[in-house]
């Protein structure tokens, strides 16, 4: 039995392959490489020392997906494949909805055809929109106040998965709402490698530190937070990867679910932009120049998770602290200057 890992060449997917392998799972990776490079597969091979089944293909390509399901004995899917650039999604909403939403529907259709009804889906804390209170729990309202098509594509997919379960309760579905993944594998062989100028804070900080970018623009210091800058729940990507193994174990341990499992994956701690900059400077011993500028459209002041449900149900909690996140991001960045 194999696990199909869609988008497994990407940032979170590649780290999850390492954890799956270490937990003894067998998998096949399916990715169209639109936002990743096959080099990551070679790097994962270096870490795990085992051959990796890789199949290039798009989740919207049902013919290709059928071939994959016919070729391998797949009993579960971890579904990372998706586009994730918020700004680009505003410019190209149809492209985002087609790739993320239509792509997921096609994947689910083929899964159904091959009677494979276990899926772990990469969702995002962005589905909460502007939260009424923090730390946020999974029963908080979703879908209201999401500011971009990327975020809405995640919300729509969550709703589709819930409807699918209602139509057939043999589906075992885990929806994982990631907070802000940062860091890299401690080997520095794999990590986050964004195309062009990064949109997210940590890759921006590390590229300033390595001299690739001049200075960080801090988007606003007038929020109602400890130092006025935005607060987020940063989570080490290896902790996040471990949670996927736990989610899969959970699905396998249950004969049936009474509804899709929805869990937050965060640390439960919020750090401000300036706290992240200071921690990065401390562990790297490199100064990160920054300039305070205006707020970024669509940003919220503060968001962090209540991660209790993941602990109670999956027996998972984040172990790696903010210093380790910064250290591993830095080590990855300076080893991969490009
Ligand atoms: P990533 O871009 O590094 O990885 C996504 C992978 O999916 C890439 O390798 C890409 O080539 C592949 N892909 C995209 N569209 C595809 C398609 N149509 N067919 C086949 N492969 C396709 O992103 P990531 O950070 O590893 O994110 C993984 C998942 O987690 C995504 O669904 C993303 O939306 C979600 N997520 C990410 C974050 C984050 O901050 N990184 C936060 C919340 C949720
Ligand atoms: C963003 C996306 C969210 C997505 C997540 C992970 C928006 C509005 N939200 O979330 O949909 O799921 O990334 O991909 O884009 N910051 C700066 N300067 C920068 C970059 C960021 O000050 O150059 C600040 C932001 O204002 C925020 C914090 O850093 O306060 C974190 O930003 P970011 O890494 O982009 O993540 P989110 O905004 O949480």
Short mmCIF file of C-alpha atoms in Angstrom, two decimals, residues 130-333:
data_model
loop_
_atom_site.label_atom_id
_atom_site.label_comp_id
_atom_site.label_asym_id
_atom_site.label_seq_id
_atom_site.Cartn_x
_atom_site.Cartn_y
_atom_site.Cartn_z
CA UNK A 130 -10.28 38.32 10.53
CA UNK A 131 -10.61 36.42 13.82
CA UNK A 132 -12.95 37.67 16.55
CA UNK A 133 -10.67 36.28 19.25
CA UNK A 134 -7.31 34.58 19.63
CA UNK A 135 -6.08 31.94 20.23
CA UNK A 136 -8.39 30.65 17.55
CA UNK A 137 -10.15 27.31 17.85
CA UNK A 138 -11.35 25.13 14.98
CA UNK A 139 -15.01 25.90 15.63
CA UNK A 140 -14.49 29.61 14.86
CA UNK A 141 -16.33 30.96 11.85
CA UNK A 142 -14.65 30.46 8.48
CA UNK A 143 -15.16 31.94 5.02
CA UNK A 144 -16.00 35.48 6.13
CA UNK A 145 -13.47 38.24 5.56
CA UNK A 146 -11.02 36.24 3.46
CA UNK A 147 -9.31 38.88 1.35
CA UNK A 148 -8.05 36.95 -1.67
CA UNK A 149 -8.84 34.08 -4.11
CA UNK A 150 -6.03 31.91 -2.74
CA UNK A 151 -7.60 31.97 0.71
CA UNK A 152 -11.07 31.44 -0.69
CA UNK A 153 -9.86 28.44 -2.71
CA UNK A 154 -8.87 26.79 0.58
CA UNK A 155 -12.23 27.61 2.12
CA UNK A 156 -14.14 26.28 -0.91
CA UNK A 157 -12.15 23.03 -0.86
CA UNK A 158 -12.91 22.58 2.85
CA UNK A 159 -16.62 22.96 2.08
CA UNK A 160 -16.41 20.52 -0.85
CA UNK A 161 -14.71 17.96 1.39
CA UNK A 162 -17.45 18.35 4.03
CA UNK A 163 -20.14 17.83 1.37
CA UNK A 164 -18.32 14.81 0.03
CA UNK A 165 -18.29 13.25 3.50
CA UNK A 166 -22.02 13.97 3.86
CA UNK A 167 -22.67 12.11 0.61
CA UNK A 168 -20.63 9.08 1.64
CA UNK A 169 -19.41 8.56 5.20
CA UNK A 170 -16.78 6.05 4.13
CA UNK A 171 -14.56 8.99 3.32
CA UNK A 172 -11.95 9.64 5.99
CA UNK A 173 -10.91 13.26 5.63
CA UNK A 174 -8.40 15.30 7.61
CA UNK A 175 -8.31 19.04 7.01
CA UNK A 176 -5.15 20.55 8.45
CA UNK A 177 -5.15 24.30 8.94
CA UNK A 178 -1.53 25.42 8.86
CA UNK A 179 -0.50 28.63 10.56
CA UNK A 180 2.83 30.12 9.37
CA UNK A 181 5.33 27.42 8.42
CA UNK A 182 8.99 28.50 8.45
CA UNK A 183 12.36 26.82 9.04
CA UNK A 184 13.96 23.98 7.14
CA UNK A 185 15.26 20.46 7.63
CA UNK A 186 18.23 20.49 9.99
CA UNK A 187 20.42 18.95 7.26
CA UNK A 188 19.91 22.20 5.25
CA UNK A 189 19.34 20.01 2.20
CA UNK A 190 15.70 21.02 1.80
CA UNK A 191 13.89 24.24 2.64
CA UNK A 192 11.72 26.98 1.20
CA UNK A 193 12.89 28.34 -2.14
CA UNK A 194 10.42 30.93 -3.40
CA UNK A 195 10.50 32.17 -6.99
CA UNK A 196 11.28 35.87 -7.35
CA UNK A 197 10.84 38.30 -4.49
CA UNK A 198 9.33 36.51 -1.49
CA UNK A 199 5.87 37.52 -0.28
CA UNK A 200 6.23 35.96 3.13
CA UNK A 201 8.16 37.31 6.05
CA UNK A 202 10.75 34.63 6.84
CA UNK A 203 12.13 34.11 3.31
CA UNK A 204 12.31 37.89 3.02
CA UNK A 205 14.26 38.23 6.27
CA UNK A 206 16.69 35.46 5.33
CA UNK A 207 17.29 36.91 1.86
CA UNK A 208 18.08 40.30 3.41
CA UNK A 209 20.44 38.58 5.84
CA UNK A 210 22.28 36.79 3.05
CA UNK A 211 22.60 40.03 1.05
CA UNK A 212 20.23 39.10 -1.76
CA UNK A 213 17.72 41.81 -0.81
CA UNK A 214 18.51 45.23 0.61
CA UNK A 215 16.07 45.74 3.43
CA UNK A 216 12.88 44.33 4.85
CA UNK A 217 9.74 46.43 4.61
CA UNK A 218 7.78 46.00 7.83
CA UNK A 219 4.13 46.36 6.89
CA UNK A 220 2.81 48.67 9.60
CA UNK A 221 3.70 49.35 13.24
CA UNK A 222 0.34 50.76 14.27
CA UNK A 223 -1.56 47.53 14.94
CA UNK A 224 -3.01 46.88 18.36
CA UNK A 225 -0.24 44.39 19.24
CA UNK A 226 2.68 44.32 21.68
CA UNK A 227 4.98 46.44 19.45
CA UNK A 228 2.50 47.55 16.79
CA UNK A 229 3.65 45.02 14.17
CA UNK A 230 1.64 42.00 13.02
CA UNK A 231 1.62 38.89 15.20
CA UNK A 232 1.57 35.34 13.78
CA UNK A 233 1.96 31.75 14.89
CA UNK A 234 5.18 30.57 13.25
CA UNK A 235 5.61 26.83 13.15
CA UNK A 236 8.68 24.78 12.23
CA UNK A 237 8.10 22.94 8.95
CA UNK A 238 9.44 19.68 10.44
CA UNK A 239 6.85 19.86 13.25
CA UNK A 240 4.24 20.45 10.57
CA UNK A 241 5.52 17.48 8.56
CA UNK A 242 5.31 15.25 11.66
CA UNK A 243 1.69 16.24 12.10
CA UNK A 244 0.88 14.73 8.68
CA UNK A 245 2.15 11.37 9.82
CA UNK A 246 0.01 11.68 12.96
CA UNK A 247 -3.04 12.66 10.90
CA UNK A 248 -2.57 9.64 8.68
CA UNK A 249 -2.18 7.38 11.70
CA UNK A 250 -5.37 8.84 13.10
CA UNK A 251 -7.32 8.13 9.91
CA UNK A 252 -5.94 4.61 9.77
CA UNK A 253 -6.85 3.98 13.42
CA UNK A 254 -10.51 4.92 12.93
CA UNK A 255 -12.97 2.52 11.36
CA UNK A 256 -15.09 5.51 10.41
CA UNK A 257 -15.18 9.23 11.16
CA UNK A 258 -18.38 10.96 12.26
CA UNK A 259 -17.28 14.06 10.33
CA UNK A 260 -14.11 15.32 8.63
CA UNK A 261 -11.34 15.92 11.12
CA UNK A 262 -10.37 19.59 11.21
CA UNK A 263 -7.30 20.64 13.18
CA UNK A 264 -5.17 23.72 13.63
CA UNK A 265 -1.45 23.18 13.24
CA UNK A 266 0.32 25.92 15.12
CA UNK A 267 2.38 26.35 18.28
CA UNK A 268 -0.17 28.45 20.14
CA UNK A 269 2.36 31.28 20.50
CA UNK A 270 2.29 34.56 18.62
CA UNK A 271 5.42 36.49 17.62
CA UNK A 272 5.52 39.97 16.11
CA UNK A 273 7.41 40.89 12.95
CA UNK A 274 10.04 42.71 15.00
CA UNK A 275 10.39 39.81 17.45
CA UNK A 276 11.07 37.49 14.52
CA UNK A 277 13.65 39.93 13.12
CA UNK A 278 15.38 40.19 16.52
CA UNK A 279 15.42 36.43 17.05
CA UNK A 280 16.79 35.91 13.54
CA UNK A 281 19.55 38.47 14.20
CA UNK A 282 20.39 36.79 17.51
CA UNK A 283 20.83 33.28 16.10
CA UNK A 284 22.47 34.30 12.81
CA UNK A 285 24.57 37.12 14.27
CA UNK A 286 23.73 39.08 11.12
CA UNK A 287 21.97 42.43 11.08
CA UNK A 288 18.68 42.55 9.21
CA UNK A 289 18.00 46.09 7.94
CA UNK A 290 14.38 47.09 7.96
CA UNK A 291 12.15 50.03 7.28
CA UNK A 292 8.67 50.58 8.69
CA UNK A 293 6.17 51.19 5.93
CA UNK A 294 2.39 51.20 5.54
CA UNK A 295 0.12 48.25 6.25
CA UNK A 296 -0.26 45.60 3.53
CA UNK A 297 -3.79 45.40 2.13
CA UNK A 298 -5.70 42.42 3.49
CA UNK A 299 -3.39 41.87 6.50
CA UNK A 300 -4.79 41.20 9.94
CA UNK A 301 -3.22 42.31 13.20
CA UNK A 302 -2.95 39.09 15.12
CA UNK A 303 -3.54 35.40 14.53
CA UNK A 304 -2.38 32.42 16.51
CA UNK A 305 -3.75 28.97 17.10
CA UNK A 306 -5.24 27.11 19.93
CA UNK A 307 -3.46 23.82 19.13
CA UNK A 308 -5.20 21.73 21.82
CA UNK A 309 -7.36 19.69 19.46
CA UNK A 310 -4.31 18.43 17.56
CA UNK A 311 -2.77 17.39 20.85
CA UNK A 312 -5.90 15.69 22.15
CA UNK A 313 -6.81 13.84 18.96
CA UNK A 314 -3.53 13.32 17.16
CA UNK A 315 -1.15 13.29 20.12
CA UNK A 316 0.84 15.93 18.26
CA UNK A 317 2.32 19.18 19.43
CA UNK A 318 5.00 21.45 18.02
CA UNK A 319 8.37 20.87 19.69
CA UNK A 320 10.71 23.29 17.93
CA UNK A 321 10.98 26.85 19.24
CA UNK A 322 11.31 30.16 17.44
CA UNK A 323 15.11 30.18 17.75
CA UNK A 324 15.37 26.82 16.07
CA UNK A 325 12.99 27.99 13.32
CA UNK A 326 15.23 31.03 12.67
CA UNK A 327 18.44 28.99 12.87
CA UNK A 328 17.24 26.38 10.41
CA UNK A 329 15.89 29.03 7.99
CA UNK A 330 19.24 30.80 8.16
CA UNK A 331 21.33 27.67 7.65
CA UNK A 332 19.19 26.70 4.67
CA UNK A 333 19.40 30.19 3.16
#
